[in-house]
Amino acid sequence: MKQQLVDAIWWHVYPLGATGAPIRDAKDAAHRLPRLEAWLDYLIELGCNGILLGPIFESVAHGYDTLDHFRIDARLGDDADFDHFVAACHERGIQVMLDGVFNHVARTHPWVAEGLAGGTDWEGHEELATLHHDDPRVQDAVTDIMLHWLRRGIQGWRLDVAYSVPAEFWRTVLGRVREEFPDVCILGEVIHGDYAEIAEAGTLDSVTQYELWKALWSSISDTNFWELDHALGRHRDIAKRTLPNIFIGNHDVDRIASKVGQDGEIVALALLMSLPGMPSIYYGDEQGFEGVRGEGFAADDAIRPPLPASPVELSELGQWVFEEHKKLIGVRRRNQWLTHADVEVLDKENATISVRSRGENGEEIQTDAWLEPAPGVRIRAGAEVLYEWGS
């Protein structure tokens, strides 16, 4: 089971936004979570076999300001909605990962009054109170929360801002969790620092690879594959020690199509799907959605939009992007050895790069990407072309 999880390709969804729930205005109770069930067959058609859900627990506004980790947010539904959703996923062979916010809680969370949190605002946000991770009660509570939802059928946890939580806390809590669920997949959000060291110290299975994300879009945007070359050297070292979560989009960053255009997105995705790690696709990127973060309370709205009621209501304008995603994810699924591959850059110039990935048993593919005179990419195994797009 553990290997199935690390080999998964995750469709990353921000449920409050995707289902059209109100984020800041009056909160209405509604059964919105079942709306995502209409997208499960779409997820499979895309080629993914895991769904990574953003926050679904009772919260004040955006989900990362939790009020109750044992309760489904009333804007999304209730326990029955959750159980039905998980059952629908399992019927299709889809793994489920939840987003656990265990670094901080809403300032109005009962834990603040009980002394389990408070005293310190998280990164200057007055509405968020940092948990006291050295308090045994916090360790017990987080362990209980993680076990509760694993017993309800999920297979993994994304740990929000894992880099801000002491490694000893994760070692203690995850050790207890793994006593009952040894195959659980733990993905830690890490933005900066020594990725592999953070993963090893906290016993995390995987960490978000933001360095690679930045280099992929920036190299294409600036026509400077030397930056990607440098990042891939770092990525190679990281991947030898831990499993990187590789991505070109998520709920916290500008849409890749807004960064480099839809053509550039395909180049970025082709490179991504050729590299070691555990890939995730942010919902809508596979349709070429655009969106740029703004300022103030509504800063994230543009990158966390509602989905239509079902995939048939999507605009036809994104269909070609979807089809290229299917092809590239298909290459990845047929070459699962890439999860733990070794990678090296064979050649690079400002507008071109050639990358080779090798498996432990002699498998090998080469990805050639170029930006001029127009973006294009080719993936081949020896003389066999696995994928080709562009000029």
Tab-separated table of C-alpha atoms in Angstrom:
chain	number	residue	atom	x	y	z
A	1	MET	CA	0.000	0.000	0.000
A	2	LYS	CA	2.812	2.440	0.839
A	3	GLN	CA	4.284	2.038	-2.644
A	4	GLN	CA	0.870	2.711	-4.195
A	5	LEU	CA	0.700	5.952	-2.260
A	6	VAL	CA	4.149	7.248	-3.159
A	7	ASP	CA	3.559	6.289	-6.801
A	8	ALA	CA	0.255	8.181	-6.812
A	9	ILE	CA	-0.396	11.230	-8.962
A	10	TRP	CA	-2.520	13.570	-6.886
A	11	TRP	CA	-5.253	15.941	-8.033
A	12	HIS	CA	-4.991	18.783	-5.517
A	13	VAL	CA	-8.282	20.527	-4.748
A	14	TYR	CA	-9.151	23.437	-2.472
A	15	PRO	CA	-12.673	22.297	-1.479
A	16	LEU	CA	-14.090	25.548	-0.111
A	17	GLY	CA	-13.196	27.370	-3.307
A	18	ALA	CA	-13.931	24.533	-5.738
A	19	THR	CA	-17.437	24.043	-4.355
A	20	GLY	CA	-18.251	27.757	-4.287
A	21	ALA	CA	-18.506	28.056	-0.505
A	22	PRO	CA	-18.489	31.586	0.935
A	23	ILE	CA	-15.084	32.315	2.431
A	24	ARG	CA	-15.490	35.591	4.325
A	25	ASP	CA	-19.174	36.527	4.248
A	26	ALA	CA	-21.997	34.975	6.240
A	27	LYS	CA	-21.345	31.247	6.439
A	28	ASP	CA	-24.205	29.077	5.287
A	29	ALA	CA	-24.525	25.392	6.086
A	30	ALA	CA	-24.809	23.386	2.870
A	31	HIS	CA	-23.966	19.955	1.500
A	32	ARG	CA	-21.288	21.057	-0.960
A	33	LEU	CA	-18.755	18.255	-0.545
A	34	PRO	CA	-20.850	15.822	-2.649
A	35	ARG	CA	-20.370	18.192	-5.608
A	36	LEU	CA	-16.793	16.957	-5.870
A	37	GLU	CA	-18.019	13.422	-6.529
A	38	ALA	CA	-18.993	14.560	-10.027
A	39	TRP	CA	-15.262	15.117	-10.656
A	40	LEU	CA	-13.927	11.731	-9.576
A	41	ASP	CA	-14.288	10.055	-12.972
A	42	TYR	CA	-12.714	13.165	-14.515
A	43	LEU	CA	-9.772	12.753	-12.136
A	44	ILE	CA	-9.316	9.182	-13.357
A	45	GLU	CA	-9.639	10.197	-17.008
A	46	LEU	CA	-6.893	12.745	-16.398
A	47	GLY	CA	-4.690	9.919	-15.153
A	48	CYS	CA	-4.557	10.750	-11.456
A	49	ASN	CA	-5.243	8.157	-8.773
A	50	GLY	CA	-5.194	10.271	-5.640
A	51	ILE	CA	-7.092	13.318	-4.427
A	52	LEU	CA	-5.416	15.778	-2.078
A	53	LEU	CA	-8.091	17.833	-0.359
A	54	GLY	CA	-7.344	21.232	1.110
A	55	PRO	CA	-8.905	22.034	4.513
A	56	ILE	CA	-12.326	20.489	5.148
A	57	PHE	CA	-12.603	20.990	8.912
A	58	GLU	CA	-14.730	23.580	10.705
A	59	SER	CA	-12.974	26.930	10.454
A	60	VAL	CA	-13.519	30.677	10.639
A	61	ALA	CA	-12.951	31.567	6.995
A	62	HIS	CA	-10.380	30.066	4.586
A	63	GLY	CA	-9.906	26.685	6.252
A	64	TYR	CA	-6.429	27.284	7.625
A	65	ASP	CA	-7.998	28.941	10.675
A	66	THR	CA	-9.387	25.758	12.202
A	67	LEU	CA	-12.025	25.711	14.929
A	68	ASP	CA	-12.685	21.968	15.232
A	69	HIS	CA	-10.511	19.242	13.665
A	70	PHE	CA	-13.118	16.557	14.311
A	71	ARG	CA	-15.952	18.285	12.473
A	72	ILE	CA	-16.527	18.757	8.754
A	73	ASP	CA	-16.936	22.439	7.874
A	74	ALA	CA	-20.676	23.163	7.784
A	75	ARG	CA	-20.183	24.960	4.460
A	76	LEU	CA	-19.137	21.602	2.983
A	77	GLY	CA	-21.510	19.250	4.755
A	78	ASP	CA	-21.318	16.677	7.519
A	79	ASP	CA	-19.897	13.285	8.450
A	80	ALA	CA	-22.314	11.448	6.171
A	81	ASP	CA	-21.164	13.545	3.204
A	82	PHE	CA	-17.552	12.768	4.036
A	83	ASP	CA	-18.126	9.044	4.414
A	84	HIS	CA	-19.996	8.906	1.106
A	85	PHE	CA	-17.232	10.839	-0.634
A	86	VAL	CA	-14.482	8.561	0.688
A	87	ALA	CA	-16.496	5.482	-0.307
A	88	ALA	CA	-16.933	6.906	-3.820
A	89	CYS	CA	-13.182	7.456	-4.050
A	90	HIS	CA	-12.348	3.951	-2.878
A	91	GLU	CA	-14.817	2.419	-5.332
A	92	ARG	CA	-12.697	4.000	-8.073
A	93	GLY	CA	-9.336	3.127	-6.549
A	94	ILE	CA	-8.631	6.745	-5.611
A	95	GLN	CA	-6.427	7.427	-2.579
A	96	VAL	CA	-7.510	10.259	-0.253
A	97	MET	CA	-5.184	12.706	1.506
A	98	LEU	CA	-6.384	15.412	3.904
A	99	ASP	CA	-4.792	18.733	4.814
A	100	GLY	CA	-3.888	18.867	8.505
A	101	VAL	CA	-3.270	22.311	9.978
A	102	PHE	CA	-1.377	21.427	13.147
A	103	ASN	CA	0.929	24.413	13.468
A	104	HIS	CA	-1.732	26.959	14.360
A	105	VAL	CA	-5.470	27.331	14.942
A	106	ALA	CA	-7.994	30.142	14.864
A	107	ARG	CA	-7.597	32.608	17.703
A	108	THR	CA	-11.158	31.636	18.772
A	109	HIS	CA	-10.382	27.887	18.908
A	110	PRO	CA	-11.181	26.386	22.358
A	111	TRP	CA	-7.565	25.261	22.636
A	112	VAL	CA	-6.503	28.875	23.146
A	113	ALA	CA	-8.620	29.211	26.283
A	114	GLU	CA	-7.368	25.795	27.437
A	115	GLY	CA	-3.750	26.895	27.102
A	116	LEU	CA	-2.817	24.581	24.219
A	117	ALA	CA	-2.249	27.514	21.880
A	118	GLY	CA	-1.807	31.254	21.967
A	119	GLY	CA	0.690	33.794	23.108
A	120	THR	CA	2.293	33.812	19.668
A	121	ASP	CA	0.633	34.865	16.433
A	122	TRP	CA	1.569	32.763	13.433
A	123	GLU	CA	3.801	34.842	11.134
A	124	GLY	CA	2.122	38.064	12.206
A	125	HIS	CA	-1.453	36.923	11.598
A	126	GLU	CA	-3.344	38.087	14.675
A	127	GLU	CA	-6.285	35.812	13.921
A	128	LEU	CA	-4.076	32.688	14.141
A	129	ALA	CA	-2.612	31.271	17.353
A	130	THR	CA	0.438	28.986	17.280
A	131	LEU	CA	0.094	25.656	19.059
A	132	HIS	CA	2.339	24.822	22.015
A	133	HIS	CA	4.041	21.835	20.415
A	134	ASP	CA	6.038	20.956	23.529
A	135	ASP	CA	2.790	20.434	25.472
A	136	PRO	CA	1.988	16.686	25.722
A	137	ARG	CA	-1.710	17.557	25.424
A	138	VAL	CA	-1.100	18.986	21.948
A	139	GLN	CA	0.829	15.890	20.926
A	140	ASP	CA	-2.016	13.698	22.167
A	141	ALA	CA	-4.660	15.816	20.439
A	142	VAL	CA	-2.940	15.836	17.046
A	143	THR	CA	-2.337	12.088	17.278
A	144	ASP	CA	-6.022	11.519	18.029
A	145	ILE	CA	-7.096	13.736	15.112
A	146	MET	CA	-4.867	11.991	12.605
A	147	LEU	CA	-5.973	8.542	13.775
A	148	HIS	CA	-9.647	9.533	13.748
A	149	TRP	CA	-9.683	10.365	10.045
A	150	LEU	CA	-7.409	7.487	9.073
A	151	ARG	CA	-9.916	5.182	10.720
A	152	ARG	CA	-12.572	6.887	8.629
A	153	GLY	CA	-10.818	5.779	5.451
A	154	ILE	CA	-8.180	8.278	4.338
A	155	GLN	CA	-4.679	7.157	3.354
A	156	GLY	CA	-2.541	10.239	3.849
A	157	TRP	CA	-1.983	13.599	5.487
A	158	ARG	CA	-0.559	16.819	4.121
A	159	LEU	CA	0.978	18.694	7.059
A	160	ASP	CA	0.506	22.428	6.632
A	161	VAL	CA	3.598	24.580	7.329
A	162	ALA	CA	5.449	21.488	8.523
A	163	TYR	CA	8.673	23.513	8.477
A	164	SER	CA	7.446	25.634	11.407
A	165	VAL	CA	6.792	22.673	13.696
A	166	PRO	CA	9.621	21.152	15.770
A	167	ALA	CA	10.924	17.899	14.309
A	168	GLU	CA	10.602	16.173	17.677
A	169	PHE	CA	6.866	16.859	17.614
A	170	TRP	CA	6.482	15.122	14.250
A	171	ARG	CA	8.664	12.193	15.325
A	172	THR	CA	6.543	11.669	18.414
A	173	VAL	CA	3.136	12.061	16.793
A	174	LEU	CA	3.902	10.200	13.574
A	175	GLY	CA	5.509	7.367	15.495
A	176	ARG	CA	2.245	6.853	17.351
A	177	VAL	CA	0.172	7.146	14.202
A	178	ARG	CA	2.299	4.602	12.337
A	179	GLU	CA	1.838	2.050	15.108
A	180	GLU	CA	-1.728	1.632	13.819
A	181	PHE	CA	-1.284	2.815	10.214
A	182	PRO	CA	2.260	1.908	9.108
A	183	ASP	CA	1.471	2.649	5.462
A	184	VAL	CA	0.138	6.174	5.952
A	185	CYS	CA	1.627	8.711	3.533
A	186	ILE	CA	2.849	11.911	5.205
A	187	LEU	CA	3.516	14.956	3.017
A	188	GLY	CA	5.016	17.970	4.742
A	189	GLU	CA	4.730	21.494	3.403
A	190	VAL	CA	8.265	22.888	3.284
A	191	ILE	CA	8.949	26.209	1.565
A	192	HIS	CA	12.558	26.906	2.531
A	193	GLY	CA	15.415	25.328	4.399
A	194	ASP	CA	17.119	21.948	3.996
A	195	TYR	CA	14.253	19.895	2.542
A	196	ALA	CA	15.812	16.479	3.044
A	197	GLU	CA	17.006	17.276	6.541
A	198	ILE	CA	13.541	18.501	7.570
A	199	ALA	CA	11.971	15.337	6.155
A	200	GLU	CA	14.468	13.026	7.850
A	201	ALA	CA	14.360	14.806	11.210
A	202	GLY	CA	10.562	14.791	11.301
A	203	THR	CA	10.168	11.306	9.723
A	204	LEU	CA	8.079	12.768	6.892
A	205	ASP	CA	7.599	10.613	3.800
A	206	SER	CA	7.622	13.529	1.372
A	207	VAL	CA	8.066	17.306	1.274
A	208	THR	CA	6.945	19.994	-1.160
A	209	GLN	CA	9.715	20.918	-3.594
A	210	TYR	CA	9.290	24.681	-3.974
A	211	GLU	CA	12.798	25.184	-5.350
A	212	LEU	CA	11.925	23.037	-8.360
A	213	TRP	CA	8.541	24.764	-8.785
A	214	LYS	CA	10.216	28.157	-8.897
A	215	ALA	CA	12.945	27.070	-11.296
A	216	LEU	CA	10.495	25.467	-13.739
A	217	TRP	CA	8.305	28.516	-14.280
A	218	SER	CA	11.095	31.053	-13.890
A	219	SER	CA	13.381	29.348	-16.420
A	220	ILE	CA	10.605	29.323	-18.978
A	221	SER	CA	9.455	32.852	-18.203
A	222	ASP	CA	12.997	34.283	-18.407
A	223	THR	CA	14.256	31.955	-21.180
A	224	ASN	CA	17.021	30.824	-18.855
A	225	PHE	CA	17.316	27.064	-18.485
A	226	TRP	CA	20.579	27.571	-16.597
A	227	GLU	CA	18.419	28.225	-13.552
A	228	LEU	CA	16.633	24.901	-13.999
A	229	ASP	CA	19.979	23.169	-14.451
A	230	HIS	CA	21.101	24.452	-11.054
A	231	ALA	CA	17.791	23.484	-9.424
A	232	LEU	CA	17.924	19.976	-10.878
A	233	GLY	CA	21.319	19.435	-9.302
A	234	ARG	CA	19.753	20.288	-5.965
A	235	HIS	CA	16.679	18.205	-6.755
A	236	ARG	CA	18.835	15.171	-7.521
A	237	ASP	CA	20.461	15.380	-4.096
A	238	ILE	CA	17.140	15.896	-2.323
A	239	ALA	CA	15.503	12.973	-4.148
A	240	LYS	CA	18.285	10.634	-3.035
A	241	ARG	CA	17.363	11.287	0.602
A	242	THR	CA	13.607	11.809	0.583
A	243	LEU	CA	10.610	11.827	-1.760
A	244	PRO	CA	9.918	15.312	-3.152
A	245	ASN	CA	6.357	16.354	-3.938
A	246	ILE	CA	6.793	17.919	-7.381
A	247	PHE	CA	4.287	20.405	-8.772
A	248	ILE	CA	3.819	23.438	-10.991
A	249	GLY	CA	0.801	24.800	-9.148
A	250	ASN	CA	-1.007	24.775	-5.829
A	251	HIS	CA	-3.433	26.837	-3.722
A	252	ASP	CA	-0.806	29.370	-2.638
A	253	VAL	CA	0.822	30.426	-5.923
A	254	ASP	CA	-0.092	32.158	-9.182
A	255	ARG	CA	-1.463	29.823	-11.842
A	256	ILE	CA	1.262	28.392	-14.056
A	257	ALA	CA	-0.608	29.484	-17.210
A	258	SER	CA	-0.558	33.064	-15.905
A	259	LYS	CA	3.179	32.786	-15.333
A	260	VAL	CA	4.294	31.281	-18.639
A	261	GLY	CA	1.208	30.926	-20.847
A	262	GLN	CA	-0.483	27.679	-21.765
A	263	ASP	CA	2.292	26.689	-24.180
A	264	GLY	CA	4.886	27.227	-21.484
A	265	GLU	CA	2.743	25.223	-19.085
A	266	ILE	CA	2.986	22.153	-21.310
A	267	VAL	CA	6.772	22.447	-21.382
A	268	ALA	CA	6.857	22.774	-17.586
A	269	LEU	CA	4.554	19.788	-17.145
A	270	ALA	CA	6.573	17.604	-19.532
A	271	LEU	CA	9.730	18.328	-17.565
A	272	LEU	CA	7.903	17.737	-14.275
A	273	MET	CA	6.557	14.360	-15.361
A	274	SER	CA	10.088	13.251	-16.308
A	275	LEU	CA	11.599	13.901	-12.879
A	276	PRO	CA	11.889	11.928	-9.639
A	277	GLY	CA	9.262	12.658	-7.034
A	278	MET	CA	5.561	12.404	-6.283
A	279	PRO	CA	3.599	14.656	-8.684
A	280	SER	CA	0.480	16.662	-7.897
A	281	ILE	CA	-1.747	18.613	-10.287
A	282	TYR	CA	-3.633	21.625	-8.945
A	283	TYR	CA	-7.259	21.581	-10.010
A	284	GLY	CA	-7.882	23.679	-13.108
A	285	ASP	CA	-4.258	23.734	-14.228
A	286	GLU	CA	-5.102	20.786	-16.476
A	287	GLN	CA	-7.584	23.125	-18.214
A	288	GLY	CA	-5.186	26.043	-18.486
A	289	PHE	CA	-6.953	28.070	-15.783
A	290	GLU	CA	-5.393	31.464	-15.148
A	291	GLY	CA	-5.250	33.428	-11.916
A	292	VAL	CA	-2.897	35.728	-10.026
A	293	ARG	CA	-2.826	36.309	-6.284
A	294	GLY	CA	-3.974	39.738	-5.199
A	295	GLU	CA	-3.759	41.758	-2.009
A	296	GLY	CA	-5.786	41.845	1.190
A	297	PHE	CA	-8.469	39.454	2.399
A	298	ALA	CA	-9.433	38.367	-1.118
A	299	ALA	CA	-5.845	37.729	-2.217
A	300	ASP	CA	-6.335	34.037	-2.938
A	301	ASP	CA	-9.755	34.117	-4.578
A	302	ALA	CA	-8.387	34.185	-8.133
A	303	ILE	CA	-6.349	31.012	-7.636
A	304	ARG	CA	-9.047	29.121	-5.697
A	305	PRO	CA	-12.070	29.439	-8.016
A	306	PRO	CA	-15.297	27.437	-8.078
A	307	LEU	CA	-15.604	24.524	-10.453
A	308	PRO	CA	-18.694	24.055	-12.637
A	309	ALA	CA	-21.293	21.567	-11.427
A	310	SER	CA	-19.684	18.869	-13.577
A	311	PRO	CA	-16.837	18.494	-16.115
A	312	VAL	CA	-19.242	18.691	-19.066
A	313	GLU	CA	-19.733	22.375	-18.254
A	314	LEU	CA	-16.055	23.237	-18.694
A	315	SER	CA	-15.129	25.592	-21.498
A	316	GLU	CA	-13.927	23.926	-24.687
A	317	LEU	CA	-10.989	26.359	-24.707
A	318	GLY	CA	-9.150	24.248	-22.153
A	319	GLN	CA	-9.724	20.887	-23.820
A	320	TRP	CA	-6.408	20.844	-25.666
A	321	VAL	CA	-4.530	21.539	-22.435
A	322	PHE	CA	-6.432	18.683	-20.800
A	323	GLU	CA	-5.515	16.312	-23.624
A	324	GLU	CA	-1.800	17.121	-23.324
A	325	HIS	CA	-1.994	16.586	-19.578
A	326	LYS	CA	-3.542	13.170	-20.164
A	327	LYS	CA	-0.733	12.187	-22.516
A	328	LEU	CA	2.019	13.342	-20.191
A	329	ILE	CA	0.467	11.793	-17.093
A	330	GLY	CA	0.084	8.623	-19.145
A	331	VAL	CA	3.830	8.598	-19.809
A	332	ARG	CA	4.406	8.963	-16.086
A	333	ARG	CA	2.003	6.156	-15.181
A	334	ARG	CA	3.671	3.796	-17.650
A	335	ASN	CA	7.087	4.580	-16.164
A	336	GLN	CA	6.524	4.471	-12.411
A	337	TRP	CA	10.240	3.903	-11.854
A	338	LEU	CA	10.551	7.661	-12.370
A	339	THR	CA	9.370	8.176	-8.772
A	340	HIS	CA	12.834	7.205	-7.533
A	341	ALA	CA	14.901	7.909	-10.644
A	342	ASP	CA	18.311	9.528	-10.833
A	343	VAL	CA	18.433	12.659	-12.982
A	344	GLU	CA	21.114	14.630	-14.786
A	345	VAL	CA	21.228	17.506	-17.243
A	346	LEU	CA	22.941	16.478	-20.478
A	347	ASP	CA	22.995	19.871	-22.157
A	348	LYS	CA	21.540	23.338	-21.736
A	349	GLU	CA	21.493	26.763	-23.275
A	350	ASN	CA	19.288	29.717	-22.428
A	351	ALA	CA	16.394	28.399	-24.526
A	352	THR	CA	17.045	24.639	-24.559
A	353	ILE	CA	17.633	21.839	-22.078
A	354	SER	CA	18.104	18.073	-22.266
A	355	VAL	CA	17.454	16.009	-19.139
A	356	ARG	CA	18.044	12.287	-18.639
A	357	SER	CA	16.330	10.208	-15.949
A	358	ARG	CA	17.526	6.702	-15.097
A	359	GLY	CA	15.971	3.909	-13.081
A	360	GLU	CA	17.649	1.365	-10.836
A	361	ASN	CA	17.119	-1.414	-13.384
A	362	GLY	CA	18.525	0.403	-16.383
A	363	GLU	CA	15.388	2.223	-17.484
A	364	GLU	CA	16.079	5.533	-19.146
A	365	ILE	CA	14.244	8.424	-20.761
A	366	GLN	CA	15.469	11.722	-22.155
A	367	THR	CA	13.432	14.920	-22.191
A	368	ASP	CA	14.389	17.695	-24.595
A	369	ALA	CA	12.661	21.053	-24.170
A	370	TRP	CA	13.022	24.274	-26.108
A	371	LEU	CA	11.469	27.735	-26.048
A	372	GLU	CA	12.544	29.152	-29.422
A	373	PRO	CA	11.395	29.702	-32.116
A	374	ALA	CA	8.296	28.411	-30.282
A	375	PRO	CA	7.908	26.210	-27.180
A	376	GLY	CA	8.207	22.480	-27.693
A	377	VAL	CA	9.193	19.267	-25.943
A	378	ARG	CA	10.076	15.655	-26.747
A	379	ILE	CA	10.340	12.678	-24.411
A	380	ARG	CA	11.965	9.518	-25.709
A	381	ALA	CA	13.254	6.183	-24.512
A	382	GLY	CA	16.097	5.338	-26.828
A	383	ALA	CA	14.761	5.734	-30.362
A	384	GLU	CA	11.126	5.460	-29.220
A	385	VAL	CA	9.330	8.797	-28.915
A	386	LEU	CA	7.015	8.658	-25.912
A	387	TYR	CA	5.672	12.179	-26.268
A	388	GLU	CA	6.167	15.118	-28.624
A	389	TRP	CA	4.532	18.511	-28.736
A	390	GLY	CA	5.231	21.879	-30.332
A	391	SER	CA	7.387	23.039	-33.215
